[in-house]
Short mmCIF file of C-alpha atoms in Angstrom, two decimals:
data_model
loop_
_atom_site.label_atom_id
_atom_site.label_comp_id
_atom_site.label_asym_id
_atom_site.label_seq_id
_atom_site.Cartn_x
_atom_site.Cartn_y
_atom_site.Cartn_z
CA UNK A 9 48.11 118.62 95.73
CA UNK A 10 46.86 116.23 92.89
CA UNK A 11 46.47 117.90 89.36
CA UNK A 12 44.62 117.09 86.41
CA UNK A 13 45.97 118.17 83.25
CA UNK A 14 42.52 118.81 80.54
CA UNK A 15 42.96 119.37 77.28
CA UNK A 16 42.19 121.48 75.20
CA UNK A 17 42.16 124.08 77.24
CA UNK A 18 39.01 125.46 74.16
CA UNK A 19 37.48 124.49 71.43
CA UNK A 20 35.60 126.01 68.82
CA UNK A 21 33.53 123.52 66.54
CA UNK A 22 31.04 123.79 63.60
CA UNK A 23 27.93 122.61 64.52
CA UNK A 24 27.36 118.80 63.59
CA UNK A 25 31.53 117.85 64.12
CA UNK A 26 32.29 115.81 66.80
CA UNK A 27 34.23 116.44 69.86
CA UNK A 28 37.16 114.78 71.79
CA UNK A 29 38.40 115.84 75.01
CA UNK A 30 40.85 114.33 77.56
CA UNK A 31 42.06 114.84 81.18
CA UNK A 32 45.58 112.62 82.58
CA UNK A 33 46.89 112.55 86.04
CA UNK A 34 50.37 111.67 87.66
CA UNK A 35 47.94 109.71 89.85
CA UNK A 36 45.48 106.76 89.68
CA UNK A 37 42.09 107.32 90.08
CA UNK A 38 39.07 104.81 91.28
CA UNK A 39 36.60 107.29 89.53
CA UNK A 40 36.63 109.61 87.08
CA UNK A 41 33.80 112.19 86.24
CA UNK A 42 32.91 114.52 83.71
CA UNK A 43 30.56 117.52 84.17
CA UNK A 44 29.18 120.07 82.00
CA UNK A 45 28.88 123.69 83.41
CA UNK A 46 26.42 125.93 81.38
CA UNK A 47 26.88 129.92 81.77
CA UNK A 48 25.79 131.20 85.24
CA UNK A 49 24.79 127.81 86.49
CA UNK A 50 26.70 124.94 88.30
CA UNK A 51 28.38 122.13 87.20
CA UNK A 52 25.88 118.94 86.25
CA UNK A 53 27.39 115.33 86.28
CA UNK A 54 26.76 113.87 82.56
CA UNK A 55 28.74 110.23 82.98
CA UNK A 56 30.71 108.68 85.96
CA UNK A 57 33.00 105.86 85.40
CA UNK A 58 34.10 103.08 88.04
CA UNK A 59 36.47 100.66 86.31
CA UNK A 60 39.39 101.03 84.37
CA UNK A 61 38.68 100.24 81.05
CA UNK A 62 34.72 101.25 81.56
CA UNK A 63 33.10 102.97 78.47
CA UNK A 64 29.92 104.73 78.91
CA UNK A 65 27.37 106.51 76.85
CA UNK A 66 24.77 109.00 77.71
CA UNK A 67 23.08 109.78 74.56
CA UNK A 68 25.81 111.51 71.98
CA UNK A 69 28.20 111.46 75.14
CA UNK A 70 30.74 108.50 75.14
CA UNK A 71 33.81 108.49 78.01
CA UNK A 72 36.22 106.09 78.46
CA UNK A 73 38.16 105.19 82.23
CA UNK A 74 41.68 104.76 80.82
CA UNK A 75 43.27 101.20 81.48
CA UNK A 76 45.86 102.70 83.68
CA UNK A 77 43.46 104.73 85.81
CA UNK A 78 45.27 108.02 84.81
CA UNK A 79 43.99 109.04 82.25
CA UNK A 80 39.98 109.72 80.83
CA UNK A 81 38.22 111.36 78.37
CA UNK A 82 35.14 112.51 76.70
CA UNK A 83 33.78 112.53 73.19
CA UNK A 84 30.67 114.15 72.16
CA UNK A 85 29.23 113.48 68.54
CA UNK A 86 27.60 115.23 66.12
CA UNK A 87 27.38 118.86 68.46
CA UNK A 88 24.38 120.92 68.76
CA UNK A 89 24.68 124.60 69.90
CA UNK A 90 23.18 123.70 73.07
CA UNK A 91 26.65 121.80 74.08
CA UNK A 92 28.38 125.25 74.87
CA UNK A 93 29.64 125.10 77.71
CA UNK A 94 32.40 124.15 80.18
CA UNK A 95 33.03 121.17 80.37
CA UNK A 96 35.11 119.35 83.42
CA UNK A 97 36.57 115.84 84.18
CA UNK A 98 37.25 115.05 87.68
CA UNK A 99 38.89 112.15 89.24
CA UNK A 100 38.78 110.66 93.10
CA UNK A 101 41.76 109.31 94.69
CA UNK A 102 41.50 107.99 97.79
CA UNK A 103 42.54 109.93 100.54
CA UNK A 104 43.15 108.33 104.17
CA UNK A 105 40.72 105.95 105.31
CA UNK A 106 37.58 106.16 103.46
CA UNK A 107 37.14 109.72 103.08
CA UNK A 108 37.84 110.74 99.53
CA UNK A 109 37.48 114.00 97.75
CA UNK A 110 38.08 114.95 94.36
CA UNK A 111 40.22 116.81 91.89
CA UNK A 112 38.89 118.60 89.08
CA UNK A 113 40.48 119.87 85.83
CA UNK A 114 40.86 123.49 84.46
CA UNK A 115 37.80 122.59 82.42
CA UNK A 116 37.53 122.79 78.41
CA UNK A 117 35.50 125.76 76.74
CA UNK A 118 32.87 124.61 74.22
CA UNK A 119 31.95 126.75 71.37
CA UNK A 120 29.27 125.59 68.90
CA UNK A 121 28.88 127.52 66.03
CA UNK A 122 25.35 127.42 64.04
CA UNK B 10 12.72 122.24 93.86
CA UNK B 11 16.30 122.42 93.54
CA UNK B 12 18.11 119.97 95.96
CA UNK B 13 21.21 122.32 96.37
CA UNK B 14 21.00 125.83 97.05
CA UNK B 15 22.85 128.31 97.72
CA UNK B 16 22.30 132.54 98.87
CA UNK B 17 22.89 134.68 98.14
CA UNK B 18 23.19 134.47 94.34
CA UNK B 19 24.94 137.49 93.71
CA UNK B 20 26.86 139.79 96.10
CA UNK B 21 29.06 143.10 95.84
CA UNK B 22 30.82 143.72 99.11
CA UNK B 23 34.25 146.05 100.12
CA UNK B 24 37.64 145.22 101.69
CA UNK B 25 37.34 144.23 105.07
CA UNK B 26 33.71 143.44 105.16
CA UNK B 27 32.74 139.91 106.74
CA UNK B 28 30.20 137.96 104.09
CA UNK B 29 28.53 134.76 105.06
CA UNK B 30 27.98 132.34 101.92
CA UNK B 31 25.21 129.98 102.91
CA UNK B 32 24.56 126.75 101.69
CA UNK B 33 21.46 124.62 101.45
CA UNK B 34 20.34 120.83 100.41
CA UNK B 35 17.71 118.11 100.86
CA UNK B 36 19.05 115.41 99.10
CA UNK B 37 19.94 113.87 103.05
CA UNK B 38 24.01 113.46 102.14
CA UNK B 39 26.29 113.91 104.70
CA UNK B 40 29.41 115.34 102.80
CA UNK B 41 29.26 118.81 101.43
CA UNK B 42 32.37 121.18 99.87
CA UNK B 43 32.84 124.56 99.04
CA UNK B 44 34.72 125.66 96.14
CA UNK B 45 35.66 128.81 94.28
CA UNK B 46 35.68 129.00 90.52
CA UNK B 47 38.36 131.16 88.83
CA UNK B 48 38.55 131.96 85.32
CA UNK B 49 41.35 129.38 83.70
CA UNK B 50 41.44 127.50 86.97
CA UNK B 51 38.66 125.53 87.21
CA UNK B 52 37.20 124.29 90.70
CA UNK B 53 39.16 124.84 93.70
CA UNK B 54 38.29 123.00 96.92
CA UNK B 55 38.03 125.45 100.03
CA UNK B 56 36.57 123.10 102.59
CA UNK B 57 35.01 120.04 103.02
CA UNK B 58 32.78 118.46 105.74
CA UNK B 59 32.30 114.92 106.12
CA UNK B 60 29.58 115.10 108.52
CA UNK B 61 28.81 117.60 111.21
CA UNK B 62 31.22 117.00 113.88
CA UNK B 63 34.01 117.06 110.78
CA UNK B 64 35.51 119.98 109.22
CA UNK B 65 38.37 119.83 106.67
CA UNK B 66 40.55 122.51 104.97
CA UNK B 67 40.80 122.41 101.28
CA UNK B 68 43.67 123.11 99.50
CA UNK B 69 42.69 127.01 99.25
CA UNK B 70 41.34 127.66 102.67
CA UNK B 71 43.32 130.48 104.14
CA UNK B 72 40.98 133.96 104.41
CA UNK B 73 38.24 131.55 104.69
CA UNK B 74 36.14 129.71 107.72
CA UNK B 75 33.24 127.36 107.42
CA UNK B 76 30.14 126.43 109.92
CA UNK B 77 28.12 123.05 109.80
CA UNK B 78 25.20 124.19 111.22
CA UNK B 79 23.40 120.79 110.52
CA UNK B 80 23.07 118.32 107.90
CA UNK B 81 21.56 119.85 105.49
CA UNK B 82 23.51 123.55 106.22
CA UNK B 83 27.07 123.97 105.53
CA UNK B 84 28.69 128.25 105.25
CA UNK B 85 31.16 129.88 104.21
CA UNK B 86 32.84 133.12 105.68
CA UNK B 87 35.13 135.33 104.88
CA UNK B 88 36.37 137.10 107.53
CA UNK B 89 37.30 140.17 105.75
CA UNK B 90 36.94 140.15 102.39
CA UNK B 91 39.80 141.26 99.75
CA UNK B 92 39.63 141.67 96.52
CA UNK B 93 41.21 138.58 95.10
CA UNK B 94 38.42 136.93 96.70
CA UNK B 95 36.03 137.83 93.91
CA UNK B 96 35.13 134.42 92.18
CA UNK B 97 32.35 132.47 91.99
CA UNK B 98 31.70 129.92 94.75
CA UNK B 99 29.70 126.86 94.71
CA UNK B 100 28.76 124.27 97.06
CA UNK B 101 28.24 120.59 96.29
CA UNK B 102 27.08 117.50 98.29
CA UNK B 103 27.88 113.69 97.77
CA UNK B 104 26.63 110.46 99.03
CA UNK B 105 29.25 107.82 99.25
CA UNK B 106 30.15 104.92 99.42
CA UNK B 107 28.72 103.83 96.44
CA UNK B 108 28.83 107.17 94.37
CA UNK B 109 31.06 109.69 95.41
CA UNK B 110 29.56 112.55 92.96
CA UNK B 111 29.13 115.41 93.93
CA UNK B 112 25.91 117.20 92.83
CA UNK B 113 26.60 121.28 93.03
CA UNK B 114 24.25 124.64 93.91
CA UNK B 115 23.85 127.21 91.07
CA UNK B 116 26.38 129.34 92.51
CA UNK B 117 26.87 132.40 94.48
CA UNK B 118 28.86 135.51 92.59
CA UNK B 119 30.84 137.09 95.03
CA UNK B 120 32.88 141.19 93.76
CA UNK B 121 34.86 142.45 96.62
CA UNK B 122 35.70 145.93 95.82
#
């Protein structure tokens, strides 16, 4: 099936640096997504892009839908500790009809230090 | 109130045992997934269910079965259990057309001994 490569695969940041992030695909997507898992919980949507080319913000968040639909990522500025976590894009290809489903990366490992 | 949810949170079981995974939401979609989440590789899709009459394997469904019970209930069984079934599972529910994200349950931590 589909893959996403994510990269890196962890990241361990001072606390005020900014982050960068990335997933690509063989395939093109007509969404991506990127969610942020915290420790015991599930994963929570943070931005969700529709257009190649789309940039979106959600407060310190910023991600990008590459031009040529394969490719995303995700930046996060100035980090807080409360940005640990996993973090996971995700892209939807369609699949047959109108029934799509989507294909997550291996997810990239946050870790803020004070 | 959480819209997803999922029991139960946390279960120890042995080889050969059959667990049910259930799965509740009240946000009114009509697709819901299970997944399993490995250490290193990320979310796996088990099954999907597009509405009740539709049932779909995912692209790890062998050992496992699903029931849509109704709209808002979607489970997960395994038949019996082995141990490199210990992960943690989640379910998730979307809303398309217009936005195909899925919103996820808090988990259920499944040990198979």
């Amino acid at each position: 099936g589909q893959q996403l490569n994510q990269s890196p695969q962890s990241m361990f940041i001072q606390e005020g640096e900014d982050v960068s992030m990335n997933c690509t695909s063989s395939s093109i997507f007509n969404t991506w997504l990127w969610y942020k898992q915290d420790p015991g919980e599930g994963p929570v949507l943070l931005i969700a892009l529709y257009k190649a080319g789309e940039l979106t913000s959600n407060g310190r968040l910023t991600a990008q839908f590459g031009i040529t639909r394969k490719d995303s990522f995700l930046n996060i500025s100035a980090s807080i500790p409360s940005d640990v976590g996993i973090y996971f894009c995700a892209g939807r290809e369609r699949s047959g009809g109108s029934n799509y489903k989507l294909t997550f990366g291996k997810g990239t490992l946050l870790t803020v230090n004070p | 109130d959480a819209d997803v949810t999922q029991t139960p949170r946390n279960r120890i079981t042995k080889t050969g045992k059959r667990i049910m995974l259930e799965c509740s939401q009240t946000k009114g979609h009509d697709r819901m997934y299970w997944y399993r989440q490995d250490p290193g590789l990320g979310l796996r899709l088990i099954y999907y269910s597009f509405d009740v009459k539709d049932i779909n394997k995912g692209e790890i469904s062998d050992g496992y079965s699903v029931s849509r019970q109704a709209q808002a209930k979607f489970s997960l069984s395994l038949e019996s259990a082995i141990p490199n079934q210990t992960a943690l599972y989640f379910c998730a529910t979307s809303d398309p057309p217009l936005s195909d994200t899925q919103y996820f349950g808090p988990g259920t931590r499944l040990t198979v001994l």
